[in-house]
Coordinates of C-alpha atoms and ligand atoms in Angstrom, one line a residue:
M1 CA -50.5 52.5 9.3
I2 CA -52.5 50.3 11.9
S3 CA -51.9 46.8 11.4
T4 CA -47.7 47.5 11.1
L5 CA -48.3 49.6 15.1
L6 CA -49.6 46.5 16.2
K7 CA -46.7 44.4 14.6
A8 CA -44.2 46.8 15.9
A9 CA -46.3 47.2 19.1
S10 CA -46.3 42.9 19.2
V11 CA -42.9 42.2 18.9
A12 CA -41.6 44.8 20.9
A13 CA -44.0 43.2 23.5
L14 CA -41.8 39.9 23.1
L15 CA -38.5 41.0 23.4
S16 CA -38.8 43.3 26.2
S17 CA -42.3 42.6 27.7
S18 CA -42.8 46.0 27.7
A19 CA -45.9 47.4 27.2
F20 CA -44.7 49.7 24.8
A21 CA -43.0 50.0 20.9
A22 CA -40.0 49.6 20.2
D23 CA -40.4 52.4 17.7
T24 CA -42.5 54.7 20.5
D25 CA -41.7 58.5 19.3
W26 CA -40.0 58.7 22.8
N27 CA -40.0 63.2 22.1
E28 CA -44.0 62.2 22.1
R29 CA -43.8 60.3 25.0
F30 CA -41.3 63.0 27.0
K31 CA -43.8 65.4 25.6
E32 CA -47.4 64.1 27.0
I33 CA -45.3 62.8 30.9
L34 CA -44.3 66.9 30.9
G35 CA -48.1 68.0 29.5
K36 CA -49.4 65.5 32.7
S37 CA -47.1 66.4 35.1
I38 CA -47.4 70.0 34.6
T39 CA -50.6 70.1 35.5
F40 CA -50.1 68.5 39.1
H41 CA -50.2 72.1 41.4
T42 CA -47.2 70.2 44.0
A43 CA -45.9 73.4 45.5
E44 CA -46.0 73.7 49.1
G45 CA -49.3 73.2 51.0
H46 CA -51.2 72.0 47.6
G47 CA -50.7 68.1 48.6
Q48 CA -50.8 67.8 45.2
V49 CA -47.1 66.0 44.9
P50 CA -48.4 62.2 46.3
A51 CA -51.2 62.3 43.3
Y52 CA -48.0 63.4 41.4
A53 CA -45.8 60.7 42.6
A54 CA -48.4 58.1 41.9
Y55 CA -49.1 58.9 37.5
L56 CA -45.0 58.3 37.8
A57 CA -45.5 55.3 39.3
D58 CA -48.1 53.8 37.5
Q59 CA -46.2 54.8 33.9
L60 CA -42.9 53.0 35.0
K61 CA -45.6 50.3 36.3
A62 CA -46.7 50.6 32.8
G63 CA -43.7 50.1 31.4
G64 CA -42.2 46.9 32.9
F65 CA -40.7 48.2 36.5
A66 CA -41.8 45.6 39.2
A67 CA -44.0 47.5 42.3
E68 CA -41.7 45.6 45.0
D69 CA -38.8 48.1 43.2
I70 CA -41.0 51.6 43.2
H71 CA -41.5 53.6 46.7
I72 CA -43.9 56.1 47.3
L73 CA -42.5 57.8 51.2
P74 CA -45.4 60.6 52.6
H75 CA -43.7 62.3 54.5
G76 CA -46.3 64.5 55.8
E77 CA -48.1 66.1 52.4
T78 CA -45.6 66.0 50.1
A79 CA -43.8 62.8 49.5
A80 CA -40.6 61.2 47.5
L81 CA -40.5 58.8 44.6
V82 CA -37.9 55.8 44.7
V83 CA -37.6 53.7 41.5
R84 CA -35.0 50.7 41.4
Y85 CA -33.6 50.2 37.5
R86 CA -31.8 46.2 38.6
G87 CA -28.9 45.6 36.7
D88 CA -27.5 42.3 35.7
G89 CA -24.6 43.5 39.4
S90 CA -21.7 42.6 36.7
A91 CA -20.3 45.8 37.8
G92 CA -19.1 45.4 41.2
K93 CA -20.4 48.8 41.9
K94 CA -22.9 50.2 43.5
P95 CA -25.6 52.4 42.6
I96 CA -26.4 55.3 40.4
L97 CA -28.8 57.3 42.6
L98 CA -30.8 60.1 40.0
A99 CA -32.0 62.3 41.5
A100 CA -34.7 65.2 40.8
H101 CA -38.0 67.2 42.1
M102 CA -41.8 66.8 41.7
D103 CA -42.3 69.8 44.1
V104 CA -42.5 73.4 42.6
V105 CA -42.5 77.0 43.4
E106 CA -46.0 78.3 44.3
A107 CA -47.5 80.1 40.3
K108 CA -50.9 82.5 40.5
R109 CA -52.6 81.8 37.4
E110 CA -53.9 85.7 37.7
D111 CA -50.0 86.7 37.5
W112 CA -49.2 84.7 34.5
E113 CA -49.9 84.8 30.8
R114 CA -51.6 81.5 30.5
D115 CA -52.6 79.2 33.3
P116 CA -49.3 77.4 34.8
F117 CA -50.5 74.5 35.5
T118 CA -51.4 73.8 31.7
M119 CA -48.7 72.6 29.3
V120 CA -48.7 75.3 26.1
E121 CA -46.6 75.2 23.4
E122 CA -46.2 78.8 21.5
N123 CA -43.4 80.2 18.8
G124 CA -41.5 77.1 19.7
Y125 CA -41.4 77.0 23.9
L126 CA -43.2 75.3 25.8
F127 CA -44.8 77.1 29.4
G128 CA -46.2 76.0 32.5
R129 CA -44.3 76.0 36.0
G130 CA -41.7 73.3 36.3
I131 CA -41.8 72.9 32.8
V132 CA -37.4 73.3 34.2
D133 CA -37.1 73.4 37.4
N134 CA -38.0 70.6 37.9
K135 CA -40.4 68.6 36.0
F136 CA -38.2 68.7 32.8
G137 CA -35.5 66.5 34.8
V138 CA -38.4 64.4 36.1
T139 CA -39.7 63.9 32.7
S140 CA -36.3 63.0 31.6
L141 CA -35.1 60.2 34.0
V142 CA -38.2 58.8 33.6
T143 CA -38.2 58.6 29.6
T144 CA -35.3 57.2 29.3
F145 CA -36.0 54.4 32.2
L146 CA -38.7 53.9 29.9
R147 CA -36.6 53.6 26.9
L148 CA -34.1 51.3 28.5
K149 CA -36.6 49.6 30.1
A150 CA -38.5 49.3 26.5
E151 CA -35.2 47.9 24.6
G152 CA -34.4 45.6 27.2
Y153 CA -31.8 47.3 28.4
V154 CA -29.9 45.8 31.1
P155 CA -27.3 48.1 33.0
N156 CA -23.9 46.3 35.1
R157 CA -25.4 47.5 38.7
D158 CA -28.1 49.5 39.8
L159 CA -29.7 53.5 38.8
V160 CA -32.4 54.3 41.1
I161 CA -35.0 56.9 40.6
A162 CA -35.1 59.7 44.1
F163 CA -37.3 62.0 43.4
S164 CA -38.0 64.5 46.7
G165 CA -41.1 66.3 46.9
D166 CA -39.9 69.1 48.5
E167 CA -37.0 71.2 47.4
E168 CA -38.1 74.2 46.9
S169 CA -39.6 74.9 50.3
S170 CA -37.8 72.4 53.5
M171 CA -36.0 69.5 51.9
V172 CA -37.6 67.1 54.3
T173 CA -37.9 63.5 51.7
T174 CA -34.0 64.7 50.3
K175 CA -32.9 64.5 53.8
A176 CA -35.0 61.4 54.7
I177 CA -33.9 59.8 51.2
A178 CA -30.3 60.9 51.4
N179 CA -30.5 59.7 55.0
E180 CA -33.5 57.5 56.6
H181 CA -34.8 55.6 53.3
R182 CA -30.5 55.0 52.8
D183 CA -31.5 50.9 52.7
L184 CA -33.1 51.9 49.3
T185 CA -31.2 54.7 48.4
D186 CA -27.5 54.3 49.1
A187 CA -25.2 54.8 45.1
E188 CA -21.6 55.5 44.6
F189 CA -22.6 58.6 43.3
V190 CA -25.4 60.7 42.6
L191 CA -26.5 62.9 39.6
N192 CA -28.7 65.2 39.5
A193 CA -31.2 66.7 37.0
D194 CA -31.9 70.3 38.7
A195 CA -28.0 71.2 37.7
G196 CA -26.1 71.8 35.2
G197 CA -27.0 72.6 31.9
G198 CA -26.4 74.1 28.7
T199 CA -25.5 77.6 27.9
I200 CA -27.0 79.1 24.2
G201 CA -26.0 81.9 23.2
E202 CA -28.9 85.0 22.3
D203 CA -27.5 84.6 18.5
G204 CA -28.4 81.0 18.9
K205 CA -24.9 79.5 19.2
V206 CA -24.6 76.6 21.4
L207 CA -21.8 78.4 23.5
S208 CA -21.2 76.2 26.7
Y209 CA -22.2 73.2 29.2
S210 CA -22.2 73.4 32.5
L211 CA -21.6 70.2 34.8
Q212 CA -22.4 71.0 38.9
A213 CA -20.5 69.1 41.5
A214 CA -20.1 72.0 44.1
E215 CA -22.6 73.7 45.8
K216 CA -22.6 76.9 48.4
T217 CA -23.5 76.7 51.7
Y218 CA -26.7 78.8 52.4
A219 CA -26.9 80.9 55.8
T220 CA -28.3 83.5 57.7
F221 CA -27.5 85.8 60.6
H222 CA -29.1 88.7 62.4
L223 CA -26.8 91.2 63.9
T224 CA -29.4 93.0 66.9
V225 CA -28.9 95.9 68.8
T226 CA -30.7 96.9 71.7
D227 CA -30.9 100.3 73.8
P228 CA -33.0 101.4 76.9
G229 CA -33.6 104.2 74.6
G230 CA -35.5 107.4 75.7
H231 CA -36.7 110.8 74.0
S232 CA -36.4 112.0 70.7
S233 CA -34.6 115.5 72.3
R234 CA -32.1 114.0 74.8
P235 CA -30.0 112.2 71.8
T236 CA -27.9 109.6 73.8
G237 CA -24.1 108.0 72.4
S238 CA -25.5 104.7 72.0
N239 CA -28.5 105.0 69.4
A240 CA -29.3 101.6 68.4
I241 CA -29.6 102.4 65.1
Y242 CA -26.0 104.2 64.2
R243 CA -24.7 101.1 66.2
L244 CA -25.7 98.5 63.7
A245 CA -25.3 101.1 60.4
K246 CA -21.5 101.3 61.6
A247 CA -21.8 97.2 62.2
L248 CA -22.8 97.1 58.3
T249 CA -20.2 99.0 57.1
A250 CA -17.4 97.1 58.7
I251 CA -18.7 94.1 56.7
E252 CA -19.5 95.6 54.0
N253 CA -15.9 96.8 54.3
Y254 CA -14.5 93.4 54.2
S255 CA -13.3 91.2 52.2
F256 CA -13.7 87.4 53.0
P257 CA -10.2 85.4 51.9
V258 CA -9.9 84.1 48.0
N259 CA -11.1 79.9 48.1
T260 CA -10.6 77.4 45.4
N261 CA -11.3 74.2 44.7
D262 CA -10.5 72.2 41.4
I263 CA -13.8 73.0 40.8
T264 CA -13.8 76.5 41.0
L265 CA -10.1 76.6 39.5
G266 CA -11.8 74.1 36.4
F267 CA -14.7 77.4 35.9
F268 CA -12.2 79.9 35.3
K269 CA -9.6 77.3 33.5
A270 CA -12.7 76.8 31.1
Q271 CA -14.9 79.9 30.7
G272 CA -11.8 82.7 30.5
P273 CA -11.2 82.3 26.9
L274 CA -14.8 81.9 26.6
T275 CA -15.2 85.3 28.2
G276 CA -12.3 87.0 26.3
G277 CA -11.7 90.6 27.2
E278 CA -10.3 92.1 30.8
L279 CA -12.6 90.0 32.4
G280 CA -11.6 86.5 30.4
A281 CA -7.9 87.4 31.3
A282 CA -8.6 87.9 35.2
M283 CA -10.5 84.7 35.0
T284 CA -7.3 82.6 33.1
A285 CA -5.2 84.8 35.2
F286 CA -7.0 83.9 38.6
A287 CA -7.5 80.4 37.4
K288 CA -3.3 79.9 37.1
N289 CA -2.7 81.9 39.9
P290 CA -5.5 82.7 42.9
K291 CA -3.2 85.0 43.9
D292 CA -2.8 87.7 41.7
K293 CA -4.3 90.3 43.3
K294 CA -5.3 91.9 40.0
A295 CA -6.8 89.1 39.0
V296 CA -8.4 88.6 42.2
A297 CA -10.4 92.8 42.3
T298 CA -11.5 92.5 38.4
L299 CA -13.3 89.3 38.7
R300 CA -14.6 90.7 42.5
K301 CA -16.3 93.4 40.7
Q302 CA -18.7 91.4 39.3
A303 CA -21.5 90.4 40.8
S304 CA -21.7 86.8 38.5
Y305 CA -18.2 85.8 39.5
V306 CA -18.1 87.3 43.2
G307 CA -19.0 84.7 44.4
V308 CA -17.6 82.0 42.6
T309 CA -13.8 83.7 44.4
G310 CA -14.7 83.4 48.2
T311 CA -17.7 82.7 50.6
T312 CA -20.2 86.5 50.0
C313 CA -21.8 87.9 53.4
V314 CA -24.9 90.7 52.3
A315 CA -27.2 93.0 54.1
T316 CA -30.4 91.8 52.6
M317 CA -33.3 93.6 55.2
L318 CA -33.4 95.3 58.1
E319 CA -36.2 97.3 61.1
G320 CA -35.2 99.3 63.5
G321 CA -36.9 101.8 66.0
H322 CA -40.7 101.9 67.2
A323 CA -41.4 105.7 66.7
E324 CA -40.8 108.6 64.8
N325 CA -39.4 110.4 68.4
A326 CA -38.6 108.3 70.2
L327 CA -34.7 107.0 70.6
P328 CA -34.4 103.4 69.0
Q329 CA -34.6 100.7 71.7
S330 CA -33.3 97.8 68.7
A331 CA -32.3 98.0 65.6
V332 CA -32.3 94.4 63.2
A333 CA -30.1 93.7 60.1
T334 CA -30.4 90.7 57.7
V335 CA -27.5 89.1 56.8
N336 CA -27.1 86.5 54.2
C337 CA -24.4 84.6 53.1
R338 CA -22.8 81.5 50.5
I339 CA -20.2 80.0 52.5
F340 CA -17.3 78.5 50.1
P341 CA -17.1 74.4 50.7
G342 CA -14.8 73.6 53.3
E343 CA -15.6 77.0 55.3
G344 CA -18.7 76.5 57.0
V345 CA -20.6 78.8 58.9
A346 CA -19.2 79.4 62.6
L347 CA -16.0 80.4 61.0
T348 CA -18.2 82.4 58.9
Q349 CA -19.7 83.8 62.0
E350 CA -16.4 84.5 63.7
R351 CA -15.0 86.4 60.8
L352 CA -18.6 88.6 60.2
Q353 CA -17.7 89.3 64.5
K354 CA -14.2 90.0 63.9
A355 CA -14.7 92.9 61.5
V356 CA -18.2 94.3 63.0
N357 CA -15.2 94.2 66.5
D358 CA -18.8 95.4 68.3
D359 CA -19.7 93.3 71.5
H360 CA -23.3 95.1 71.0
V361 CA -23.9 93.3 67.8
V362 CA -25.4 90.4 68.9
F363 CA -25.4 87.8 66.2
T364 CA -27.7 84.7 66.0
Q365 CA -28.1 82.3 63.0
R366 CA -31.8 81.9 61.6
G367 CA -32.4 78.2 60.2
E368 CA -30.1 75.6 60.0
S369 CA -27.3 75.3 57.4
T370 CA -26.5 71.8 55.2
E371 CA -22.5 72.2 54.9
S372 CA -21.3 70.3 52.3
P373 CA -18.1 69.3 50.2
A374 CA -16.9 69.7 46.5
S375 CA -17.7 67.1 44.7
P376 CA -14.4 65.4 42.9
L377 CA -13.8 65.8 39.4
R378 CA -14.0 62.5 38.7
D379 CA -12.5 61.1 34.8
D380 CA -15.9 58.0 34.8
I381 CA -18.4 60.7 35.5
M382 CA -16.8 63.6 33.2
T383 CA -15.7 61.4 30.7
A384 CA -19.9 59.9 30.3
V385 CA -21.0 63.3 30.2
T386 CA -18.1 64.6 27.7
D387 CA -19.0 61.7 25.8
A388 CA -22.6 62.6 25.5
V389 CA -22.4 66.1 25.0
H390 CA -20.3 65.9 22.0
A391 CA -22.7 63.3 20.7
N392 CA -24.5 66.6 19.4
F393 CA -22.3 69.1 20.1
P394 CA -19.1 68.5 18.9
G395 CA -16.4 70.0 21.0
L396 CA -18.0 71.8 23.2
P397 CA -16.2 73.7 26.7
I398 CA -17.2 71.1 29.7
I399 CA -17.1 73.7 32.8
P400 CA -17.2 72.8 35.8
A401 CA -19.4 74.9 38.4
M402 CA -20.1 75.6 42.1
S403 CA -23.8 77.1 42.6
P404 CA -24.5 80.0 44.9
G405 CA -26.9 76.8 46.7
A406 CA -29.2 75.2 47.0
T407 CA -30.4 72.0 45.9
D408 CA -31.2 68.8 46.8
G409 CA -27.3 68.1 45.9
M410 CA -26.2 69.4 49.0
H411 CA -28.2 66.9 51.0
Y412 CA -26.5 64.0 48.6
R413 CA -23.0 65.4 49.5
A414 CA -23.3 65.9 53.2
A415 CA -24.9 62.2 53.4
G416 CA -21.6 61.3 51.9
M417 CA -22.2 60.4 48.1
P418 CA -20.9 62.8 45.8
T419 CA -23.3 64.5 43.5
Y420 CA -23.1 66.3 40.0
G421 CA -26.0 68.2 38.6
I422 CA -26.3 66.6 34.4
E423 CA -29.7 68.7 33.1
S424 CA -29.5 68.3 29.9
I425 CA -31.5 71.1 29.2
Y426 CA -29.6 73.6 26.6
M427 CA -31.1 77.3 26.9
K428 CA -30.7 80.7 26.6
N429 CA -29.7 82.9 29.8
S430 CA -32.9 85.4 29.0
D431 CA -35.0 82.3 29.3
G432 CA -34.4 81.1 32.3
F433 CA -37.6 82.3 34.0
S434 CA -37.4 79.3 37.1
H435 CA -39.4 80.7 40.5
G436 CA -40.0 82.8 38.0
L437 CA -43.6 84.2 35.6
N438 CA -44.4 82.2 32.4
E439 CA -41.7 79.7 32.6
R440 CA -39.9 78.3 29.5
V441 CA -38.2 75.3 28.0
P442 CA -37.8 75.6 23.5
V443 CA -39.1 72.6 22.5
A444 CA -35.9 72.0 20.1
T445 CA -33.9 70.9 23.4
I446 CA -35.5 68.2 24.2
P447 CA -34.5 65.6 21.6
V448 CA -30.8 66.6 22.9
A449 CA -31.7 66.7 26.6
L450 CA -33.2 62.8 26.1
D451 CA -30.6 61.8 24.2
Q452 CA -27.9 62.8 26.3
M453 CA -29.5 61.8 29.2
Y454 CA -29.5 58.1 27.6
R455 CA -25.9 58.6 26.8
V456 CA -24.9 59.6 30.4
L457 CA -26.4 56.6 31.8
T458 CA -25.9 54.1 29.1
T459 CA -22.1 55.1 28.9
L460 CA -22.0 55.1 33.2
T461 CA -23.2 51.5 33.4
K462 CA -22.3 48.8 30.5
Ligands
ZN501 ZN1 -35.2 72.9 41.4

């Protein structure tokens, strides 16, 4: 057995000058890299992203990637990793950028049933912080690079990995990858392994695959009312809390105009027959005619779909007053918006102000927003993804998706690189614990995910 392995290894080394044998079990290699990935505590503030990037860089160097094609780009306590897989240029096209993020949302040992920074396999699941979001995506891209290299594959254009290091917080590394380091990362389009994916029903049946091609813009406003105040025994007609309450009621009652794009229409068209019933009929009707008032009303009653029909804004926080026996001198509400691509923050604020119709309610935007256009549903990408999905699940519906925001994709789209979320995890909605406790991924999805990623990358580059 040992001699056979050694023989295989030396033959593979001759064929591909790779350190890995041609008969490497890529599912096992994937689990090994994923397990090691989980041990890096890459939540904001722990300074572990550069060490994680260095570990990944070492795997790729050992797999035959030249040091000059691997770049760790430090930014404060975190870092980005950019790795170029050189093609022969025969396609005459710009590279394809492959995105994922190395950082995770914080996880506290005492809140988890298992150590969040040790990968644990139990009952068909792998547990750990980041096991879905997004170390699975990172590992599937790294493993696929290693496999392609080991097989001696030469793409017809460059493939460039771009891993960010602070997607869950400020996205400074993402902005840097998309803009400042464009010499390393310029691409025709981006495939993002942090969005999209397959849905499995509670009965275990695989239902659909969603491909993310647009994101809404995230924007938060403070609505502030100030007043001279006074003694609570002497009420006036200008109470700041009442005034703010009226403004919030106006926002509650305001309905943003219906909006659509190719992605949302494609989503409802595909999702209608899968959903069935009155809701499914409303989806199908909306996809045919977005002016169908009855369909709009039905969809807008559903928390999962109201945001696919247009912009939404909702009150999320409230503070006001300073003493129980004083008239309030100020009242402030926080309103969070998910803005339909193309509408913009300024127009959204204008619409809210018009709905409120009170100059004493002062609007201020909190933080910055990145507005990004929807990415066109290109034939080459749709075909590559559809074929890869159907290789494992023949005929599975492919559903274009617009996510409520925000992933690294918005910065790439804003920088002029269309972006497609092609994560290859298949799981039940009830297993979704990203950002939460006991984050898990089904072990059974690994071979499918790797196969799909391999097919997508090779189809687009041969
Ligand atoms: Zn993520």
